[in-house]
Amino acid sequence: MNIKILDTTLRDGEQTPGVSLTSLEKLRIATKLDEIGVNFIEAGSAITSEGERQSIKDITQQNFNAEILSFSRPLEMDIDYCLECDVDAVNLVVPTSDLHIFDKLKITKEELLAMSNSAVDYCKDHGLTVELSAEDASRTSIDFLKTVYVNAIEHGADRVCLCDTVGILTPESSFEMFKQLKEDIDVPISCHCHNDFGLAVANTFAALKGGASEFHSTINGIGERAGNTSFEECVVGIYKLFPQFSTDIKIHEIYTISKLVARLTGVYIQPNKAIVGENAFAHESGIHSDGIIKNAATYESITPELVGRKRRFVIGKHMGTHGLDVRLKELGVNVSKNQLKKICDNIKVLADKGKTVTDVDLQAIADNVLEINHKDRIKLNEVTIVSGNKVMPTASVKLTVDGEEVLNAGVGIGPVDAAINAVNSLDIFDDIDFIEYHVDAITGGTDALIDVIIKLQKGDKIISARGTEPDIINASVKAYISGVNRLLSN
């Protein structure tokens, strides 16, 4: 069975506390959603504001393959705003639990049914496709839920959706509810799960097994409270774990859209998140690294390339010589067995002190064992910063590049950004991409030592580097230059 996907990143996902997307950002996400094969895109809630309506209009004007929806309450005013935005369909959300009907709306069940039916009639009279979503359906009696759905279908609803609004379903109860609904409902049934107990993905899988043919999700599982069903986990889970189901998604594009949404929303991905987290395909353990090198299937259920990722071996005290040798070769360093053991022993000493071992640390250790002296092409002589409440942060840097002294300046949104921009304005840095930045205070007090770890990319080469100073700006610039020197030396 082909499972359809309604993506609600632009509506439910944007309800994540602190997230507010511009029209251009919404359009970029919607464009990528359409490109990767999402069937339905909930572009927003037209009733919200004039800016929200403009964002939805910008999306509906693109002639995407995906059906474009707006969220709507069962009110003519809401539906009129949806029509103004020229959407294909509405996600018509009707509260169905006693709690919502009696305490929130303060109406009777009969009045709720009349309101729902009238709204469906109004939508269909104006040419809209209707997906009727029962809000708080998981706390609604199954008999009344069927009544709401059957009424809506009789009035022309095209699809219905069970919303686990507060995330209280379990896989068992989810399966049972959808199984019972499927007995009496003859239109596609969808599920909309929330992750309050960390069960949204499991409940979605159970819903599909129970008879659902569509699910709602958000990229990276963002959303209110603990978030929504994770798009990438469901899509890859269906691909790998449920051969009876399929989707239209281009799976190899999943990591790309995950990073896009993380960057535009500012909701970054926890390292251990399935599929798209930084550590999802990272291996440090010597036993695991050895197995992976011999046959990736030993410790990976899917290949990283499937979702647009790359495998990496993490340098640390658990690393064995096999994984270490692979990483050294990636950095262009070839060693003998005895040299490899010495390097491995030195890494363990450093890691036992609680240090994160970066690629630059690794290369410094390897150079010492191999008795290689690298001459850095770039040296930092001086950094000067001007910053304040009414002053755009400005930095000047004095560098020695290939033996010649260079003075340059830059501005940024903060002093660190300004300093890095000042360095970056030189041609030698043109092909270097700054892809990760992490800061730790490694001692206490206002004079704490700051440990800055960064990740840089040049072409296919990715390298990590460190700078440790009492001053975060100096630490950041030194880490950056250290990493660039290593990239340029390979």
Tab-separated table of C-alpha atoms in Angstrom:
chain	number	residue	atom	x	y	z
A	1	MET	CA	0.000	0.000	0.000
A	2	ASN	CA	1.252	3.465	-0.898
A	3	ILE	CA	1.107	5.741	2.159
A	4	LYS	CA	0.384	9.430	1.621
A	5	ILE	CA	2.119	12.103	3.709
A	6	LEU	CA	0.764	15.442	4.869
A	7	ASP	CA	3.604	17.669	5.986
A	8	THR	CA	2.661	20.272	8.590
A	9	THR	CA	6.108	21.767	9.224
A	10	LEU	CA	4.858	25.156	8.018
A	11	ARG	CA	1.837	25.142	10.351
A	12	ASP	CA	2.175	22.820	13.346
A	13	GLY	CA	5.965	22.886	13.100
A	14	GLU	CA	6.028	26.680	13.153
A	15	GLN	CA	4.101	26.531	16.432
A	16	THR	CA	7.339	25.388	18.058
A	17	PRO	CA	8.096	27.997	20.760
A	18	GLY	CA	10.456	30.631	19.373
A	19	VAL	CA	9.987	29.725	15.692
A	20	SER	CA	8.691	32.284	13.207
A	21	LEU	CA	9.394	31.820	9.515
A	22	THR	CA	9.394	34.538	6.874
A	23	SER	CA	7.428	34.129	3.636
A	24	LEU	CA	10.641	33.424	1.718
A	25	GLU	CA	11.741	30.805	4.255
A	26	LYS	CA	8.347	29.091	4.067
A	27	LEU	CA	8.532	29.058	0.285
A	28	ARG	CA	12.019	27.519	0.365
A	29	ILE	CA	10.833	24.730	2.656
A	30	ALA	CA	7.647	24.141	0.637
A	31	THR	CA	9.662	23.974	-2.587
A	32	LYS	CA	11.927	21.307	-1.125
A	33	LEU	CA	8.960	19.375	0.302
A	34	ASP	CA	7.426	19.279	-3.165
A	35	GLU	CA	10.716	18.259	-4.771
A	36	ILE	CA	11.181	15.253	-2.488
A	37	GLY	CA	7.663	13.918	-3.099
A	38	VAL	CA	5.474	15.029	-0.173
A	39	ASN	CA	1.828	14.523	-1.179
A	40	PHE	CA	0.108	17.237	0.868
A	41	ILE	CA	1.638	20.442	2.285
A	42	GLU	CA	-0.177	22.326	5.027
A	43	ALA	CA	1.158	25.775	4.201
A	44	GLY	CA	-0.183	27.546	7.278
A	45	SER	CA	-3.321	28.818	8.936
A	46	ALA	CA	-4.956	31.489	6.779
A	47	ILE	CA	-6.897	33.037	9.662
A	48	THR	CA	-3.679	33.889	11.547
A	49	SER	CA	-2.573	37.137	9.892
A	50	GLU	CA	-2.164	39.034	6.645
A	51	GLY	CA	1.483	37.976	6.519
A	52	GLU	CA	0.496	34.334	6.940
A	53	ARG	CA	-1.993	34.635	4.087
A	54	GLN	CA	0.673	36.153	1.854
A	55	SER	CA	3.003	33.267	2.679
A	56	ILE	CA	0.307	30.763	1.719
A	57	LYS	CA	-0.432	32.660	-1.513
A	58	ASP	CA	3.264	32.623	-2.423
A	59	ILE	CA	3.161	28.827	-2.149
A	60	THR	CA	-0.152	28.258	-3.973
A	61	GLN	CA	1.131	30.311	-6.921
A	62	GLN	CA	3.975	27.847	-7.588
A	63	ASN	CA	1.864	25.108	-9.211
A	64	PHE	CA	3.464	22.424	-7.073
A	65	ASN	CA	2.613	18.766	-7.586
A	66	ALA	CA	1.656	18.552	-3.912
A	67	GLU	CA	-1.833	19.465	-2.739
A	68	ILE	CA	-1.634	22.718	-0.750
A	69	LEU	CA	-3.812	23.052	2.361
A	70	SER	CA	-4.573	25.604	5.028
A	71	PHE	CA	-5.603	24.829	8.578
A	72	SER	CA	-9.168	25.970	9.279
A	73	ARG	CA	-11.631	25.943	12.123
A	74	PRO	CA	-15.226	24.962	11.196
A	75	LEU	CA	-16.141	28.639	10.694
A	76	GLU	CA	-17.077	30.411	7.466
A	77	MET	CA	-14.701	33.269	8.284
A	78	ASP	CA	-11.749	30.863	8.438
A	79	ILE	CA	-12.799	29.104	5.247
A	80	ASP	CA	-13.185	32.429	3.402
A	81	TYR	CA	-9.591	33.293	4.248
A	82	CYS	CA	-8.523	29.881	2.918
A	83	LEU	CA	-10.374	30.588	-0.324
A	84	GLU	CA	-8.663	33.976	-0.568
A	85	CYS	CA	-5.315	32.138	-0.514
A	86	ASP	CA	-6.390	29.864	-3.387
A	87	VAL	CA	-5.510	26.637	-1.568
A	88	ASP	CA	-6.484	23.264	-2.983
A	89	ALA	CA	-7.817	21.924	0.296
A	90	VAL	CA	-8.478	22.629	3.959
A	91	ASN	CA	-7.455	20.745	7.045
A	92	LEU	CA	-10.784	21.316	8.780
A	93	VAL	CA	-10.154	20.812	12.491
A	94	VAL	CA	-13.196	19.957	14.634
A	95	PRO	CA	-12.869	19.300	18.413
A	96	THR	CA	-14.582	16.020	19.313
A	97	SER	CA	-13.745	15.091	22.921
A	98	ASP	CA	-16.161	15.891	25.756
A	99	LEU	CA	-13.465	18.035	27.301
A	100	HIS	CA	-13.163	20.206	24.207
A	101	ILE	CA	-16.868	20.308	23.347
A	102	PHE	CA	-18.186	21.101	26.823
A	103	ASP	CA	-15.306	22.974	28.469
A	104	LYS	CA	-13.667	24.773	25.529
A	105	LEU	CA	-16.496	25.378	23.062
A	106	LYS	CA	-19.277	25.171	25.685
A	107	ILE	CA	-21.761	23.671	23.249
A	108	THR	CA	-23.634	20.361	22.928
A	109	LYS	CA	-22.599	17.398	20.804
A	110	GLU	CA	-25.548	18.049	18.502
A	111	GLU	CA	-24.361	21.632	17.978
A	112	LEU	CA	-20.847	20.363	17.301
A	113	LEU	CA	-22.138	17.991	14.622
A	114	ALA	CA	-24.192	20.750	13.010
A	115	MET	CA	-21.160	23.056	13.001
A	116	SER	CA	-18.975	20.376	11.433
A	117	ASN	CA	-21.486	19.427	8.758
A	118	SER	CA	-22.169	23.058	7.868
A	119	ALA	CA	-18.444	23.770	7.510
A	120	VAL	CA	-17.944	20.761	5.236
A	121	ASP	CA	-20.913	21.879	3.099
A	122	TYR	CA	-19.452	25.383	2.806
A	123	CYS	CA	-16.036	24.038	1.769
A	124	LYS	CA	-17.479	21.684	-0.837
A	125	ASP	CA	-19.799	24.377	-2.214
A	126	HIS	CA	-16.660	26.453	-2.874
A	127	GLY	CA	-14.696	23.658	-4.556
A	128	LEU	CA	-12.321	22.737	-1.744
A	129	THR	CA	-11.020	19.285	-0.939
A	130	VAL	CA	-11.723	18.567	2.739
A	131	GLU	CA	-9.681	16.585	5.220
A	132	LEU	CA	-11.701	16.619	8.427
A	133	SER	CA	-9.411	16.315	11.447
A	134	ALA	CA	-10.965	15.374	14.773
A	135	GLU	CA	-9.087	17.336	17.444
A	136	ASP	CA	-8.432	15.379	20.651
A	137	ALA	CA	-9.813	12.295	18.916
A	138	SER	CA	-7.727	9.993	21.107
A	139	ARG	CA	-9.830	11.121	24.106
A	140	THR	CA	-13.103	10.793	22.199
A	141	SER	CA	-15.386	7.773	22.451
A	142	ILE	CA	-15.017	5.656	19.334
A	143	ASP	CA	-18.778	5.699	18.708
A	144	PHE	CA	-19.029	9.484	18.695
A	145	LEU	CA	-15.862	9.764	16.628
A	146	LYS	CA	-17.422	7.499	13.997
A	147	THR	CA	-20.575	9.621	14.096
A	148	VAL	CA	-18.595	12.800	13.387
A	149	TYR	CA	-16.697	11.162	10.536
A	150	VAL	CA	-19.707	9.466	8.935
A	151	ASN	CA	-21.635	12.752	9.025
A	152	ALA	CA	-18.721	14.617	7.452
A	153	ILE	CA	-18.351	12.007	4.705
A	154	GLU	CA	-22.076	12.187	3.937
A	155	HIS	CA	-21.607	15.949	3.483
A	156	GLY	CA	-18.675	15.422	1.120
A	157	ALA	CA	-15.495	15.171	3.231
A	158	ASP	CA	-12.736	13.540	1.166
A	159	ARG	CA	-10.518	12.292	3.993
A	160	VAL	CA	-10.688	12.085	7.778
A	161	CYS	CA	-7.938	12.319	10.365
A	162	LEU	CA	-7.612	11.120	13.962
A	163	CYS	CA	-5.580	13.624	15.981
A	164	ASP	CA	-3.754	12.456	19.101
A	165	THR	CA	-3.621	16.072	20.233
A	166	VAL	CA	-1.928	15.541	23.596
A	167	GLY	CA	0.055	12.443	22.666
A	168	ILE	CA	-1.666	9.913	24.938
A	169	LEU	CA	-2.011	7.020	22.509
A	170	THR	CA	0.104	3.899	22.827
A	171	PRO	CA	0.922	1.618	19.891
A	172	GLU	CA	-1.728	-0.839	21.146
A	173	SER	CA	-4.497	1.754	21.561
A	174	SER	CA	-3.550	3.441	18.278
A	175	PHE	CA	-3.820	0.174	16.361
A	176	GLU	CA	-7.162	-0.629	17.969
A	177	MET	CA	-8.720	2.789	17.271
A	178	PHE	CA	-7.741	2.760	13.607
A	179	LYS	CA	-8.813	-0.843	13.199
A	180	GLN	CA	-12.281	0.024	14.536
A	181	LEU	CA	-12.548	3.152	12.398
A	182	LYS	CA	-11.582	1.261	9.271
A	183	GLU	CA	-14.600	-1.034	9.746
A	184	ASP	CA	-17.069	1.832	9.130
A	185	ILE	CA	-15.120	4.516	7.247
A	186	ASP	CA	-14.773	4.196	3.477
A	187	VAL	CA	-12.576	7.241	2.768
A	188	PRO	CA	-8.825	7.508	3.469
A	189	ILE	CA	-8.061	7.750	7.189
A	190	SER	CA	-5.086	9.737	8.431
A	191	CYS	CA	-3.255	9.994	11.758
A	192	HIS	CA	-1.808	13.086	13.398
A	193	CYS	CA	0.328	12.203	16.417
A	194	HIS	CA	2.121	14.282	19.034
A	195	ASN	CA	5.234	13.201	20.861
A	196	ASP	CA	4.462	14.030	24.501
A	197	PHE	CA	5.499	10.545	25.633
A	198	GLY	CA	8.011	9.930	22.849
A	199	LEU	CA	5.581	7.596	21.051
A	200	ALA	CA	4.519	9.626	18.012
A	201	VAL	CA	6.444	7.556	15.461
A	202	ALA	CA	5.504	4.220	17.076
A	203	ASN	CA	1.847	5.287	17.243
A	204	THR	CA	1.948	6.311	13.586
A	205	PHE	CA	3.308	2.920	12.545
A	206	ALA	CA	0.567	1.240	14.621
A	207	ALA	CA	-2.056	3.445	12.948
A	208	LEU	CA	-0.847	2.383	9.500
A	209	LYS	CA	-1.047	-1.272	10.518
A	210	GLY	CA	-4.553	-0.610	11.844
A	211	GLY	CA	-5.823	0.828	8.571
A	212	ALA	CA	-4.590	4.419	8.147
A	213	SER	CA	-3.358	5.264	4.663
A	214	GLU	CA	-1.938	8.710	5.422
A	215	PHE	CA	0.026	10.338	8.229
A	216	HIS	CA	0.823	13.900	9.284
A	217	SER	CA	4.395	14.755	10.230
A	218	THR	CA	6.939	17.550	10.506
A	219	ILE	CA	10.562	17.674	9.433
A	220	ASN	CA	12.774	16.789	12.421
A	221	GLY	CA	9.598	16.224	14.468
A	222	ILE	CA	9.357	19.910	15.442
A	223	GLY	CA	6.130	21.287	16.885
A	224	GLU	CA	4.414	22.375	20.063
A	225	ARG	CA	5.576	20.917	23.375
A	226	ALA	CA	7.503	17.699	22.595
A	227	GLY	CA	6.775	18.013	18.876
A	228	ASN	CA	5.034	15.998	16.173
A	229	THR	CA	5.648	12.751	14.342
A	230	SER	CA	9.128	12.859	12.814
A	231	PHE	CA	8.922	12.803	9.012
A	232	GLU	CA	12.338	11.280	8.449
A	233	GLU	CA	11.942	8.538	11.059
A	234	CYS	CA	8.573	7.487	9.636
A	235	VAL	CA	9.667	7.524	5.997
A	236	VAL	CA	12.850	5.543	6.579
A	237	GLY	CA	11.067	3.239	9.036
A	238	ILE	CA	8.429	2.431	6.429
A	239	TYR	CA	11.147	1.773	3.845
A	240	LYS	CA	13.132	-0.561	6.079
A	241	LEU	CA	10.709	-2.085	8.581
A	242	PHE	CA	7.330	-2.322	6.819
A	243	PRO	CA	7.698	-3.811	3.323
A	244	GLN	CA	3.913	-3.877	2.933
A	245	PHE	CA	3.956	-0.060	2.767
A	246	SER	CA	5.677	2.456	0.512
A	247	THR	CA	5.865	6.260	0.098
A	248	ASP	CA	6.617	8.627	-2.774
A	249	ILE	CA	9.548	10.237	-0.939
A	250	LYS	CA	13.032	10.546	-2.456
A	251	ILE	CA	14.757	9.117	0.602
A	252	HIS	CA	18.266	10.243	-0.358
A	253	GLU	CA	17.078	13.877	-0.001
A	254	ILE	CA	15.978	13.481	3.623
A	255	TYR	CA	19.166	14.817	5.226
A	256	THR	CA	19.168	17.845	2.931
A	257	ILE	CA	15.678	18.955	3.943
A	258	SER	CA	16.356	18.154	7.595
A	259	LYS	CA	19.354	20.510	7.617
A	260	LEU	CA	17.404	23.164	5.696
A	261	VAL	CA	14.583	23.188	8.240
A	262	ALA	CA	17.002	23.155	11.175
A	263	ARG	CA	18.865	26.140	9.751
A	264	LEU	CA	15.792	28.207	8.881
A	265	THR	CA	13.880	27.518	12.114
A	266	GLY	CA	16.880	27.663	14.436
A	267	VAL	CA	15.694	24.392	16.015
A	268	TYR	CA	18.833	22.336	15.794
A	269	ILE	CA	18.921	18.564	15.786
A	270	GLN	CA	20.044	16.674	18.878
A	271	PRO	CA	23.179	14.651	18.056
A	272	ASN	CA	21.616	11.273	18.873
A	273	LYS	CA	18.441	11.788	16.822
A	274	ALA	CA	17.627	8.855	14.584
A	275	ILE	CA	18.421	9.164	10.861
A	276	VAL	CA	19.505	12.841	10.800
A	277	GLY	CA	21.395	13.374	14.080
A	278	GLU	CA	25.130	14.048	13.918
A	279	ASN	CA	25.859	10.728	15.644
A	280	ALA	CA	23.370	8.592	13.699
A	281	PHE	CA	26.149	7.110	11.548
A	282	ALA	CA	29.145	7.839	13.780
A	283	HIS	CA	31.239	5.061	15.301
A	284	GLU	CA	33.873	5.289	18.034
A	285	SER	CA	33.945	1.828	19.589
A	286	GLY	CA	36.830	-0.260	18.280
A	287	ILE	CA	34.641	-3.357	17.992
A	288	HIS	CA	32.009	-1.448	16.019
A	289	SER	CA	34.533	0.300	13.776
A	290	ASP	CA	36.230	-2.999	12.954
A	291	GLY	CA	32.877	-4.588	12.100
A	292	ILE	CA	31.767	-1.639	9.988
A	293	ILE	CA	34.983	-1.684	7.970
A	294	LYS	CA	34.569	-5.390	7.233
A	295	ASN	CA	30.831	-5.248	6.557
A	296	ALA	CA	28.735	-2.151	7.287
A	297	ALA	CA	25.654	-4.289	7.995
A	298	THR	CA	27.271	-5.541	11.216
A	299	TYR	CA	26.396	-2.320	13.054
A	300	GLU	CA	24.188	-0.359	10.649
A	301	SER	CA	20.627	-1.309	9.738
A	302	ILE	CA	20.665	1.165	6.839
A	303	THR	CA	23.533	2.743	4.950
A	304	PRO	CA	24.123	6.474	5.526
A	305	GLU	CA	24.108	7.044	1.756
A	306	LEU	CA	20.431	5.998	1.655
A	307	VAL	CA	19.434	9.253	3.366
A	308	GLY	CA	22.168	11.480	1.947
A	309	ARG	CA	24.623	10.980	4.825
A	310	LYS	CA	28.204	9.813	5.196
A	311	ARG	CA	29.600	7.438	7.798
A	312	ARG	CA	32.276	8.789	10.121
A	313	PHE	CA	34.626	7.324	12.680
A	314	VAL	CA	34.906	9.352	15.872
A	315	ILE	CA	38.303	9.804	17.468
A	316	GLY	CA	38.255	8.896	21.169
A	317	LYS	CA	39.413	6.470	23.829
A	318	HIS	CA	37.023	3.735	22.622
A	319	MET	CA	38.420	3.844	19.120
A	320	GLY	CA	40.362	0.822	17.893
A	321	THR	CA	43.245	0.779	15.456
A	322	HIS	CA	41.087	-0.211	12.466
A	323	GLY	CA	38.847	2.845	12.669
A	324	LEU	CA	41.825	5.066	13.494
A	325	ASP	CA	43.724	3.844	10.455
A	326	VAL	CA	40.713	4.632	8.235
A	327	ARG	CA	40.493	8.192	9.629
A	328	LEU	CA	44.241	8.748	9.233
A	329	LYS	CA	44.087	7.615	5.618
A	330	GLU	CA	41.157	10.008	5.044
A	331	LEU	CA	43.448	12.759	6.325
A	332	GLY	CA	46.231	11.630	3.982
A	333	VAL	CA	48.391	10.014	6.670
A	334	ASN	CA	49.839	6.519	6.138
A	335	VAL	CA	51.440	4.763	9.093
A	336	SER	CA	52.955	1.414	10.036
A	337	LYS	CA	51.399	-0.909	12.630
A	338	ASN	CA	53.819	0.247	15.329
A	339	GLN	CA	53.209	3.910	14.521
A	340	LEU	CA	49.451	3.303	14.515
A	341	LYS	CA	49.627	1.780	18.003
A	342	LYS	CA	51.665	4.729	19.326
A	343	ILE	CA	49.145	7.202	17.889
A	344	CYS	CA	46.253	5.211	19.363
A	345	ASP	CA	47.929	5.156	22.803
A	346	ASN	CA	48.516	8.927	22.711
A	347	ILE	CA	44.866	9.535	21.795
A	348	LYS	CA	43.698	7.457	24.754
A	349	VAL	CA	45.908	9.513	27.096
A	350	LEU	CA	44.375	12.732	25.801
A	351	ALA	CA	40.810	11.347	25.906
A	352	ASP	CA	41.272	10.049	29.460
A	353	LYS	CA	41.789	13.666	30.511
A	354	GLY	CA	38.266	14.452	29.310
A	355	LYS	CA	39.405	16.106	26.080
A	356	THR	CA	37.515	15.936	22.809
A	357	VAL	CA	40.050	14.764	20.240
A	358	THR	CA	39.736	16.806	17.036
A	359	ASP	CA	41.251	16.049	13.646
A	360	VAL	CA	43.899	18.695	14.272
A	361	ASP	CA	44.789	16.992	17.578
A	362	LEU	CA	45.012	13.689	15.709
A	363	GLN	CA	47.253	15.130	13.026
A	364	ALA	CA	49.481	16.803	15.609
A	365	ILE	CA	49.861	13.476	17.429
A	366	ALA	CA	50.521	11.649	14.165
A	367	ASP	CA	53.071	14.269	13.048
A	368	ASN	CA	54.882	13.894	16.361
A	369	VAL	CA	55.020	10.089	16.045
A	370	LEU	CA	56.126	10.346	12.423
A	371	GLU	CA	58.511	13.208	13.269
A	372	ILE	CA	56.968	15.439	10.638
A	373	ASN	CA	57.172	19.211	10.981
A	374	HIS	CA	54.441	21.028	9.071
A	375	LYS	CA	54.935	24.676	8.282
A	376	ASP	CA	51.632	26.487	8.675
A	377	ARG	CA	50.802	28.767	5.760
A	378	ILE	CA	48.714	31.100	7.924
A	379	LYS	CA	49.647	32.577	11.310
A	380	LEU	CA	47.545	34.864	13.487
A	381	ASN	CA	49.410	37.908	14.784
A	382	GLU	CA	46.641	40.088	16.196
A	383	VAL	CA	42.854	40.458	16.516
A	384	THR	CA	41.142	43.735	17.433
A	385	ILE	CA	37.392	44.016	18.085
A	386	VAL	CA	35.064	47.004	18.369
A	387	SER	CA	31.579	46.139	19.648
A	388	GLY	CA	28.757	47.705	21.652
A	389	ASN	CA	25.005	48.321	21.893
A	390	LYS	CA	24.955	50.902	19.120
A	391	VAL	CA	27.994	49.737	17.151
A	392	MET	CA	28.000	47.009	14.525
A	393	PRO	CA	30.652	44.510	15.663
A	394	THR	CA	33.808	45.179	13.655
A	395	ALA	CA	37.059	43.253	13.650
A	396	SER	CA	40.526	43.793	12.239
A	397	VAL	CA	43.021	40.951	11.957
A	398	LYS	CA	46.720	40.908	11.264
A	399	LEU	CA	47.884	37.660	9.674
A	400	THR	CA	51.014	36.280	8.117
A	401	VAL	CA	50.044	34.397	4.954
A	402	ASP	CA	52.805	32.518	3.100
A	403	GLY	CA	55.377	34.774	4.749
A	404	GLU	CA	53.634	38.075	3.968
A	405	GLU	CA	51.897	40.200	6.601
A	406	VAL	CA	48.266	41.022	5.786
A	407	LEU	CA	45.850	43.377	7.558
A	408	ASN	CA	42.122	42.950	6.983
A	409	ALA	CA	38.759	43.923	8.510
A	410	GLY	CA	35.216	42.599	8.658
A	411	VAL	CA	31.835	43.111	10.305
A	412	GLY	CA	29.330	40.598	11.646
A	413	ILE	CA	26.292	40.002	13.825
A	414	GLY	CA	28.617	39.495	16.803
A	415	PRO	CA	32.330	39.884	17.587
A	416	VAL	CA	33.194	36.257	16.769
A	417	ASP	CA	31.328	36.475	13.464
A	418	ALA	CA	33.092	39.772	12.671
A	419	ALA	CA	36.519	38.253	13.405
A	420	ILE	CA	35.872	35.182	11.250
A	421	ASN	CA	34.557	37.407	8.439
A	422	ALA	CA	37.705	39.518	8.632
A	423	VAL	CA	39.828	36.395	8.196
A	424	ASN	CA	37.546	35.021	5.463
A	425	SER	CA	37.908	38.075	3.241
A	426	LEU	CA	41.267	36.768	1.996
A	427	ASP	CA	41.292	34.696	-1.208
A	428	ILE	CA	43.037	31.758	0.466
A	429	PHE	CA	39.844	31.067	2.462
A	430	ASP	CA	37.485	31.078	-0.555
A	431	ASP	CA	36.833	27.318	-0.709
A	432	ILE	CA	36.524	26.794	3.061
A	433	ASP	CA	33.042	26.216	4.506
A	434	PHE	CA	32.411	26.701	8.235
A	435	ILE	CA	29.915	23.928	9.051
A	436	GLU	CA	29.927	23.555	12.852
A	437	TYR	CA	30.851	25.623	15.919
A	438	HIS	CA	30.815	24.471	19.552
A	439	VAL	CA	31.917	26.259	22.734
A	440	ASP	CA	32.626	24.933	26.247
A	441	ALA	CA	33.897	26.681	29.366
A	442	ILE	CA	36.431	24.200	30.740
A	443	THR	CA	37.236	26.050	33.969
A	444	GLY	CA	35.028	28.068	36.318
A	445	GLY	CA	34.773	31.812	36.905
A	446	THR	CA	34.748	34.854	34.657
A	447	ASP	CA	38.340	34.099	33.621
A	448	ALA	CA	37.388	30.598	32.453
A	449	LEU	CA	39.333	28.920	29.695
A	450	ILE	CA	37.122	28.637	26.623
A	451	ASP	CA	37.367	25.549	24.443
A	452	VAL	CA	36.141	26.193	20.889
A	453	ILE	CA	35.727	23.195	18.587
A	454	ILE	CA	34.844	23.804	14.953
A	455	LYS	CA	34.261	21.724	11.853
A	456	LEU	CA	35.370	22.913	8.411
A	457	GLN	CA	34.926	21.582	4.892
A	458	LYS	CA	36.954	22.019	1.704
A	459	GLY	CA	35.543	20.042	-1.185
A	460	ASP	CA	35.047	16.476	0.075
A	461	LYS	CA	37.384	16.962	3.042
A	462	ILE	CA	35.922	17.657	6.484
A	463	ILE	CA	38.142	18.421	9.448
A	464	SER	CA	37.634	19.437	13.071
A	465	ALA	CA	39.915	21.795	15.025
A	466	ARG	CA	40.239	23.330	18.460
A	467	GLY	CA	41.220	26.637	20.057
A	468	THR	CA	41.566	27.033	23.831
A	469	GLU	CA	41.949	30.540	25.276
A	470	PRO	CA	40.492	32.743	28.036
A	471	ASP	CA	39.105	34.909	25.198
A	472	ILE	CA	36.362	33.329	23.056
A	473	ILE	CA	37.234	35.487	20.036
A	474	ASN	CA	40.908	34.503	20.056
A	475	ALA	CA	39.964	30.865	20.674
A	476	SER	CA	37.530	30.905	17.747
A	477	VAL	CA	39.949	32.536	15.296
A	478	LYS	CA	42.822	30.263	16.353
A	479	ALA	CA	40.644	27.162	15.934
A	480	TYR	CA	39.552	28.377	12.509
A	481	ILE	CA	43.076	29.116	11.293
A	482	SER	CA	44.372	25.846	12.740
A	483	GLY	CA	41.712	23.909	10.808
A	484	VAL	CA	42.345	25.824	7.583
A	485	ASN	CA	46.086	25.186	7.842
A	486	ARG	CA	45.426	21.461	8.083
A	487	LEU	CA	43.030	21.507	5.123
A	488	LEU	CA	45.562	23.405	3.030
A	489	SER	CA	48.378	21.022	3.957
A	490	ASN	CA	46.566	17.921	2.644
